[in-house]
mmCIF file with all atom_site columns, C-alpha atoms in Angstrom:
data_model
loop_
_atom_site.group_PDB
_atom_site.id
_atom_site.type_symbol
_atom_site.label_atom_id
_atom_site.label_alt_id
_atom_site.label_comp_id
_atom_site.label_asym_id
_atom_site.label_entity_id
_atom_site.label_seq_id
_atom_site.pdbx_PDB_ins_code
_atom_site.Cartn_x
_atom_site.Cartn_y
_atom_site.Cartn_z
_atom_site.occupancy
_atom_site.B_iso_or_equiv
_atom_site.pdbx_formal_charge
_atom_site.auth_seq_id
_atom_site.auth_comp_id
_atom_site.auth_asym_id
_atom_site.auth_atom_id
_atom_site.pdbx_PDB_model_num
ATOM 1   C CA . LEU A 1 1   ? -15.591 18.925  6.302   1.00 51.00 ? 1   LEU A CA 1
ATOM 2   C CA . ASN A 1 2   ? -12.721 19.376  8.790   1.00 59.00 ? 2   ASN A CA 1
ATOM 3   C CA . ASP A 1 3   ? -14.816 18.432  11.804  1.00 60.00 ? 3   ASP A CA 1
ATOM 4   C CA . PRO A 1 4   ? -12.642 16.343  14.211  1.00 58.00 ? 4   PRO A CA 1
ATOM 5   C CA . ARG A 1 5   ? -15.474 13.813  14.449  1.00 60.00 ? 5   ARG A CA 1
ATOM 6   C CA . ASN A 1 6   ? -15.482 13.310  10.677  1.00 60.00 ? 6   ASN A CA 1
ATOM 7   C CA . TRP A 1 7   ? -13.700 9.971   10.153  1.00 60.00 ? 7   TRP A CA 1
ATOM 8   C CA . SER A 1 8   ? -13.347 10.349  6.395   1.00 59.00 ? 8   SER A CA 1
ATOM 9   C CA . ARG A 1 9   ? -11.343 13.609  6.568   1.00 56.00 ? 9   ARG A CA 1
ATOM 10  C CA . ARG A 1 10  ? -7.657  13.648  5.745   1.00 58.00 ? 10  ARG A CA 1
ATOM 11  C CA . ILE A 1 11  ? -5.327  13.564  8.706   1.00 57.00 ? 11  ILE A CA 1
ATOM 12  C CA . SER A 1 12  ? -2.487  15.089  6.701   1.00 54.00 ? 12  SER A CA 1
ATOM 13  C CA . SER A 1 13  ? -4.209  18.525  6.776   1.00 52.00 ? 13  SER A CA 1
ATOM 14  C CA . GLU A 1 14  ? -3.243  18.858  10.457  1.00 52.00 ? 14  GLU A CA 1
ATOM 15  C CA . PHE A 1 15  ? 0.417   18.159  9.644   1.00 51.00 ? 15  PHE A CA 1
ATOM 16  C CA . ALA A 1 16  ? 0.899   20.534  6.729   1.00 51.00 ? 16  ALA A CA 1
ATOM 17  C CA . ASP A 1 17  ? 4.509   21.364  7.770   1.00 52.00 ? 17  ASP A CA 1
ATOM 18  C CA . ASP A 1 18  ? 5.757   17.779  7.522   1.00 51.00 ? 18  ASP A CA 1
ATOM 19  C CA . GLU A 1 19  ? 6.371   16.998  3.827   1.00 52.00 ? 19  GLU A CA 1
ATOM 20  C CA . ASP A 1 20  ? 7.331   13.364  4.433   1.00 52.00 ? 20  ASP A CA 1
ATOM 21  C CA . TYR A 1 21  ? 4.075   12.721  6.195   1.00 49.00 ? 21  TYR A CA 1
ATOM 22  C CA . LYS A 1 22  ? 2.133   14.123  3.253   1.00 51.00 ? 22  LYS A CA 1
ATOM 23  C CA . ASP A 1 23  ? 3.826   11.671  0.893   1.00 52.00 ? 23  ASP A CA 1
ATOM 24  C CA . ASP A 1 24  ? 3.117   8.772   3.224   1.00 52.00 ? 24  ASP A CA 1
ATOM 25  C CA . ALA A 1 25  ? -0.488  9.870   3.652   1.00 51.00 ? 25  ALA A CA 1
ATOM 26  C CA . ASN A 1 26  ? -0.980  9.876   -0.114  1.00 54.00 ? 26  ASN A CA 1
ATOM 27  C CA . ASP A 1 27  ? 0.271   6.284   -0.260  1.00 53.00 ? 27  ASP A CA 1
ATOM 28  C CA . TYR A 1 28  ? -2.236  5.283   2.401   1.00 55.00 ? 28  TYR A CA 1
ATOM 29  C CA . ASP A 1 29  ? -5.083  7.035   0.564   1.00 58.00 ? 29  ASP A CA 1
ATOM 30  C CA . ASP A 1 30  ? -4.794  4.527   -2.283  1.00 61.00 ? 30  ASP A CA 1
ATOM 31  C CA . ASP A 1 31  ? -5.257  1.641   0.141   1.00 65.00 ? 31  ASP A CA 1
ATOM 32  C CA . ASP A 1 32  ? -8.143  3.442   1.814   1.00 68.00 ? 32  ASP A CA 1
ATOM 33  C CA . ASP A 1 33  ? -9.868  3.887   -1.558  1.00 71.00 ? 33  ASP A CA 1
ATOM 34  C CA . ASP A 1 34  ? -9.778  0.133   -2.119  1.00 73.00 ? 34  ASP A CA 1
ATOM 35  C CA . GLU A 1 35  ? -11.156 -0.515  1.350   1.00 77.00 ? 35  GLU A CA 1
ATOM 36  C CA . GLU A 1 36  ? -13.867 2.122   0.885   1.00 79.00 ? 36  GLU A CA 1
ATOM 37  C CA . GLU A 1 37  ? -14.843 0.542   -2.419  1.00 79.00 ? 37  GLU A CA 1
ATOM 38  C CA . GLU A 1 38  ? -15.125 -2.867  -0.739  1.00 79.00 ? 38  GLU A CA 1
ATOM 39  C CA . ASP A 1 39  ? -17.130 -1.307  2.093   1.00 83.00 ? 39  ASP A CA 1
ATOM 40  C CA . ARG A 1 40  ? -19.446 0.404   -0.388  1.00 86.00 ? 40  ARG A CA 1
ATOM 41  C CA . SER A 1 41  ? -20.038 -2.798  -2.316  1.00 88.00 ? 41  SER A CA 1
ATOM 42  C CA . LEU A 1 42  ? -20.748 -4.652  0.927   1.00 87.00 ? 42  LEU A CA 1
ATOM 43  C CA . ASP A 1 43  ? -23.132 -1.876  2.015   1.00 91.00 ? 43  ASP A CA 1
ATOM 44  C CA . LEU A 1 44  ? -24.911 -2.048  -1.332  1.00 91.00 ? 44  LEU A CA 1
ATOM 45  C CA . PHE A 1 45  ? -25.231 -5.817  -1.025  1.00 89.00 ? 45  PHE A CA 1
ATOM 46  C CA . VAL A 1 46  ? -26.638 -5.545  2.500   1.00 90.00 ? 46  VAL A CA 1
ATOM 47  C CA . ARG A 1 47  ? -29.115 -2.879  1.391   1.00 93.00 ? 47  ARG A CA 1
ATOM 48  C CA . PHE A 1 48  ? -30.170 -5.060  -1.539  1.00 93.00 ? 48  PHE A CA 1
ATOM 49  C CA . ILE A 1 49  ? -30.787 -8.020  0.784   1.00 89.00 ? 49  ILE A CA 1
ATOM 50  C CA . GLU A 1 50  ? -32.761 -5.783  3.176   1.00 92.00 ? 50  GLU A CA 1
ATOM 51  C CA . ASN A 1 51  ? -34.926 -4.446  0.348   1.00 94.00 ? 51  ASN A CA 1
ATOM 52  C CA . VAL A 1 52  ? -35.623 -7.936  -0.978  1.00 92.00 ? 52  VAL A CA 1
ATOM 53  C CA . PHE A 1 53  ? -36.494 -9.100  2.539   1.00 91.00 ? 53  PHE A CA 1
ATOM 54  C CA . LYS A 1 54  ? -38.842 -6.137  3.084   1.00 93.00 ? 54  LYS A CA 1
ATOM 55  C CA . LYS A 1 55  ? -40.627 -6.707  -0.226  1.00 94.00 ? 55  LYS A CA 1
ATOM 56  C CA . LEU A 1 56  ? -41.003 -10.434 0.424   1.00 92.00 ? 56  LEU A CA 1
ATOM 57  C CA . SER A 1 57  ? -42.190 -9.737  3.947   1.00 93.00 ? 57  SER A CA 1
ATOM 58  C CA . LYS A 1 58  ? -44.767 -7.224  2.770   1.00 93.00 ? 58  LYS A CA 1
ATOM 59  C CA . LYS A 1 59  ? -46.157 -9.562  0.108   1.00 94.00 ? 59  LYS A CA 1
ATOM 60  C CA . ALA A 1 60  ? -46.191 -12.533 2.486   1.00 93.00 ? 60  ALA A CA 1
ATOM 61  C CA . ARG A 1 61  ? -47.949 -10.512 5.210   1.00 92.00 ? 61  ARG A CA 1
ATOM 62  C CA . LYS A 1 62  ? -50.651 -9.463  2.741   1.00 92.00 ? 62  LYS A CA 1
ATOM 63  C CA . ALA A 1 63  ? -51.108 -13.063 1.611   1.00 92.00 ? 63  ALA A CA 1
ATOM 64  C CA . VAL A 1 64  ? -51.246 -14.395 5.178   1.00 92.00 ? 64  VAL A CA 1
ATOM 65  C CA . ARG A 1 65  ? -53.555 -11.557 6.247   1.00 89.00 ? 65  ARG A CA 1
ATOM 66  C CA . SER A 1 66  ? -56.048 -12.533 3.543   1.00 90.00 ? 66  SER A CA 1
ATOM 67  C CA . VAL A 1 67  ? -56.225 -16.097 4.908   1.00 90.00 ? 67  VAL A CA 1
ATOM 68  C CA . LEU A 1 68  ? -56.120 -15.539 8.689   1.00 88.00 ? 68  LEU A CA 1
ATOM 69  C CA . PRO A 1 69  ? -58.998 -14.167 10.754  1.00 88.00 ? 69  PRO A CA 1
ATOM 70  C CA . VAL A 1 70  ? -59.046 -10.457 11.566  1.00 86.00 ? 70  VAL A CA 1
ATOM 71  C CA . ALA A 1 71  ? -58.783 -11.157 15.331  1.00 89.00 ? 71  ALA A CA 1
ATOM 72  C CA . ILE A 1 72  ? -55.077 -12.002 15.035  1.00 88.00 ? 72  ILE A CA 1
ATOM 73  C CA . SER A 1 73  ? -52.973 -8.879  15.505  1.00 89.00 ? 73  SER A CA 1
ATOM 74  C CA . THR A 1 74  ? -50.949 -7.384  12.675  1.00 88.00 ? 74  THR A CA 1
ATOM 75  C CA . LYS A 1 75  ? -47.766 -7.375  14.752  1.00 91.00 ? 75  LYS A CA 1
ATOM 76  C CA . LEU A 1 76  ? -48.084 -11.084 15.458  1.00 92.00 ? 76  LEU A CA 1
ATOM 77  C CA . VAL A 1 77  ? -48.603 -11.815 11.751  1.00 91.00 ? 77  VAL A CA 1
ATOM 78  C CA . GLY A 1 78  ? -45.600 -9.668  10.842  1.00 91.00 ? 78  GLY A CA 1
ATOM 79  C CA . PHE A 1 79  ? -43.447 -11.356 13.490  1.00 93.00 ? 79  PHE A CA 1
ATOM 80  C CA . SER A 1 80  ? -44.389 -14.847 12.341  1.00 93.00 ? 80  SER A CA 1
ATOM 81  C CA . VAL A 1 81  ? -43.906 -14.016 8.645   1.00 93.00 ? 81  VAL A CA 1
ATOM 82  C CA . ASN A 1 82  ? -40.496 -12.462 9.312   1.00 93.00 ? 82  ASN A CA 1
ATOM 83  C CA . GLY A 1 83  ? -39.512 -15.478 11.409  1.00 94.00 ? 83  GLY A CA 1
ATOM 84  C CA . VAL A 1 84  ? -40.519 -17.897 8.676   1.00 94.00 ? 84  VAL A CA 1
ATOM 85  C CA . LEU A 1 85  ? -38.617 -15.844 6.087   1.00 93.00 ? 85  LEU A CA 1
ATOM 86  C CA . LEU A 1 86  ? -35.496 -15.807 8.274   1.00 93.00 ? 86  LEU A CA 1
ATOM 87  C CA . LEU A 1 87  ? -35.719 -19.550 8.858   1.00 95.00 ? 87  LEU A CA 1
ATOM 88  C CA . THR A 1 88  ? -36.144 -20.090 5.116   1.00 93.00 ? 88  THR A CA 1
ATOM 89  C CA . PHE A 1 89  ? -33.100 -17.940 4.392   1.00 91.00 ? 89  PHE A CA 1
ATOM 90  C CA . LEU A 1 90  ? -31.041 -19.823 6.984   1.00 94.00 ? 90  LEU A CA 1
ATOM 91  C CA . TRP A 1 91  ? -32.211 -23.154 5.554   1.00 97.00 ? 91  TRP A CA 1
ATOM 92  C CA . VAL A 1 92  ? -31.144 -22.125 2.043   1.00 95.00 ? 92  VAL A CA 1
ATOM 93  C CA . LEU A 1 93  ? -27.824 -20.820 3.405   1.00 94.00 ? 93  LEU A CA 1
ATOM 94  C CA . LYS A 1 94  ? -27.269 -24.130 5.225   1.00 97.00 ? 94  LYS A CA 1
ATOM 95  C CA . ALA A 1 95  ? -27.959 -26.073 2.015   1.00 97.00 ? 95  ALA A CA 1
ATOM 96  C CA . PHE A 1 96  ? -25.552 -23.860 0.089   1.00 96.00 ? 96  PHE A CA 1
ATOM 97  C CA . LEU A 1 97  ? -22.837 -24.300 2.725   1.00 96.00 ? 97  LEU A CA 1
ATOM 98  C CA . GLU A 1 98  ? -23.384 -28.066 2.708   1.00 97.00 ? 98  GLU A CA 1
ATOM 99  C CA . VAL A 1 99  ? -22.832 -28.119 -1.044  1.00 96.00 ? 99  VAL A CA 1
ATOM 100 C CA . VAL A 1 100 ? -19.693 -25.997 -0.737  1.00 96.00 ? 100 VAL A CA 1
ATOM 101 C CA . CYS A 1 101 ? -18.315 -28.128 2.100   1.00 96.00 ? 101 CYS A CA 1
ATOM 102 C CA . THR A 1 102 ? -19.112 -31.343 0.228   1.00 96.00 ? 102 THR A CA 1
ATOM 103 C CA . LEU A 1 103 ? -17.337 -30.071 -2.867  1.00 96.00 ? 103 LEU A CA 1
ATOM 104 C CA . GLY A 1 104 ? -14.398 -28.991 -0.734  1.00 95.00 ? 104 GLY A CA 1
ATOM 105 C CA . SER A 1 105 ? -14.240 -32.407 0.891   1.00 96.00 ? 105 SER A CA 1
ATOM 106 C CA . VAL A 1 106 ? -14.378 -34.151 -2.489  1.00 96.00 ? 106 VAL A CA 1
ATOM 107 C CA . VAL A 1 107 ? -11.556 -31.957 -3.798  1.00 96.00 ? 107 VAL A CA 1
ATOM 108 C CA . PHE A 1 108 ? -9.504  -32.602 -0.651  1.00 96.00 ? 108 PHE A CA 1
ATOM 109 C CA . VAL A 1 109 ? -9.990  -36.373 -0.811  1.00 96.00 ? 109 VAL A CA 1
ATOM 110 C CA . SER A 1 110 ? -9.210  -36.467 -4.533  1.00 97.00 ? 110 SER A CA 1
ATOM 111 C CA . ILE A 1 111 ? -5.995  -34.483 -4.010  1.00 97.00 ? 111 ILE A CA 1
ATOM 112 C CA . LEU A 1 112 ? -5.091  -36.790 -1.127  1.00 96.00 ? 112 LEU A CA 1
ATOM 113 C CA . LEU A 1 113 ? -5.758  -39.838 -3.315  1.00 97.00 ? 113 LEU A CA 1
ATOM 114 C CA . VAL A 1 114 ? -3.696  -38.475 -6.210  1.00 97.00 ? 114 VAL A CA 1
ATOM 115 C CA . ARG A 1 115 ? -0.801  -37.657 -3.876  1.00 97.00 ? 115 ARG A CA 1
ATOM 116 C CA . GLY A 1 116 ? -0.983  -41.127 -2.324  1.00 96.00 ? 116 GLY A CA 1
ATOM 117 C CA . VAL A 1 117 ? -0.954  -42.858 -5.706  1.00 97.00 ? 117 VAL A CA 1
ATOM 118 C CA . TRP A 1 118 ? 1.857   -40.591 -6.879  1.00 96.00 ? 118 TRP A CA 1
ATOM 119 C CA . SER A 1 119 ? 3.906   -41.344 -3.758  1.00 95.00 ? 119 SER A CA 1
ATOM 120 C CA . GLY A 1 120 ? 3.280   -45.081 -4.137  1.00 93.00 ? 120 GLY A CA 1
ATOM 121 C CA . ILE A 1 121 ? 4.355   -45.098 -7.783  1.00 93.00 ? 121 ILE A CA 1
ATOM 122 C CA . THR A 1 122 ? 7.455   -43.059 -6.944  1.00 91.00 ? 122 THR A CA 1
ATOM 123 C CA . TYR A 1 123 ? 8.326   -45.433 -4.095  1.00 90.00 ? 123 TYR A CA 1
ATOM 124 C CA . LEU A 1 124 ? 7.931   -48.498 -6.310  1.00 89.00 ? 124 LEU A CA 1
ATOM 125 C CA . GLN A 1 125 ? 10.050  -46.983 -9.070  1.00 87.00 ? 125 GLN A CA 1
ATOM 126 C CA . GLU A 1 126 ? 12.841  -46.045 -6.656  1.00 84.00 ? 126 GLU A CA 1
ATOM 127 C CA . ASN A 1 127 ? 12.708  -49.458 -4.983  1.00 82.00 ? 127 ASN A CA 1
ATOM 128 C CA . ARG A 1 128 ? 12.867  -51.246 -8.321  1.00 78.00 ? 128 ARG A CA 1
ATOM 129 C CA . TYR A 1 129 ? 15.913  -49.203 -9.330  1.00 69.00 ? 129 TYR A CA 1
ATOM 130 C CA . LEU A 1 130 ? 17.614  -49.929 -5.987  1.00 70.00 ? 130 LEU A CA 1
ATOM 131 C CA . LYS A 1 131 ? 16.958  -53.687 -6.304  1.00 64.00 ? 131 LYS A CA 1
ATOM 132 C CA . VAL A 1 132 ? 18.464  -53.755 -9.797  1.00 59.00 ? 132 VAL A CA 1
ATOM 133 C CA . THR A 1 133 ? 21.611  -51.929 -8.653  1.00 60.00 ? 133 THR A CA 1
ATOM 134 C CA . GLN A 1 134 ? 21.911  -54.201 -5.612  1.00 61.00 ? 134 GLN A CA 1
ATOM 135 C CA . LEU A 1 135 ? 21.746  -57.250 -7.836  1.00 57.00 ? 135 LEU A CA 1
ATOM 136 C CA . ASP A 1 136 ? 24.473  -55.813 -10.064 1.00 56.00 ? 136 ASP A CA 1
ATOM 137 C CA . ASP A 1 137 ? 26.660  -55.146 -7.013  1.00 56.00 ? 137 ASP A CA 1
ATOM 138 C CA . ASP A 1 138 ? 26.038  -58.666 -5.694  1.00 55.00 ? 138 ASP A CA 1
ATOM 139 C CA . ARG A 1 139 ? 27.129  -60.280 -8.983  1.00 55.00 ? 139 ARG A CA 1
ATOM 140 C CA . HIS A 1 140 ? 30.391  -58.332 -9.033  1.00 54.00 ? 140 HIS A CA 1
ATOM 141 C CA . ALA A 1 141 ? 31.073  -59.086 -5.370  1.00 53.00 ? 141 ALA A CA 1
ATOM 142 C CA . TRP A 1 142 ? 31.209  -62.857 -5.916  1.00 56.00 ? 142 TRP A CA 1
ATOM 143 C CA . ASN A 1 143 ? 33.085  -62.898 -9.241  1.00 57.00 ? 143 ASN A CA 1
ATOM 144 C CA . GLY A 1 144 ? 36.526  -63.297 -7.799  1.00 60.00 ? 144 GLY A CA 1
ATOM 145 C CA . ALA A 1 145 ? 38.571  -63.452 -4.697  1.00 62.00 ? 145 ALA A CA 1
ATOM 146 C CA . GLN A 1 146 ? 38.790  -60.245 -2.795  1.00 63.00 ? 146 GLN A CA 1
ATOM 147 C CA . PRO A 1 147 ? 41.400  -59.417 -0.217  1.00 64.00 ? 147 PRO A CA 1
ATOM 148 C CA . ALA A 1 148 ? 40.261  -59.308 3.392   1.00 70.00 ? 148 ALA A CA 1
ATOM 149 C CA . THR A 1 149 ? 40.388  -55.904 4.925   1.00 66.00 ? 149 THR A CA 1
#
């Protein structure tokens, strides 16, 4: 448990005399728990994907083996089946990413369009107000004689 090569052990056990360090170490343990939980969930996801891949590979190899002649080696069949499965996975991933990127682009363009329309309407409203006030100023400027400055 306290093996120096054990990365999950607590460092604060070596510094038992320093009380401040113990308090700080307890604060860091909370953050480490969150990171460990994320790591565990990622590990579980990776293991799940590996298990699904192995099961699919095994079933596909059996199906291909029943169709191909016996002269073709088992390793070659396994290699080709795994390659096809990987290419299929990458193709599906590419399609998914294309959908996500397309949706992102549509959202970006729609936000850009809304901001452009909003800016245009704001500009027109401000310009209209300025023109009205300029006209009012112009009428008052020519109403009577003004002294030269």
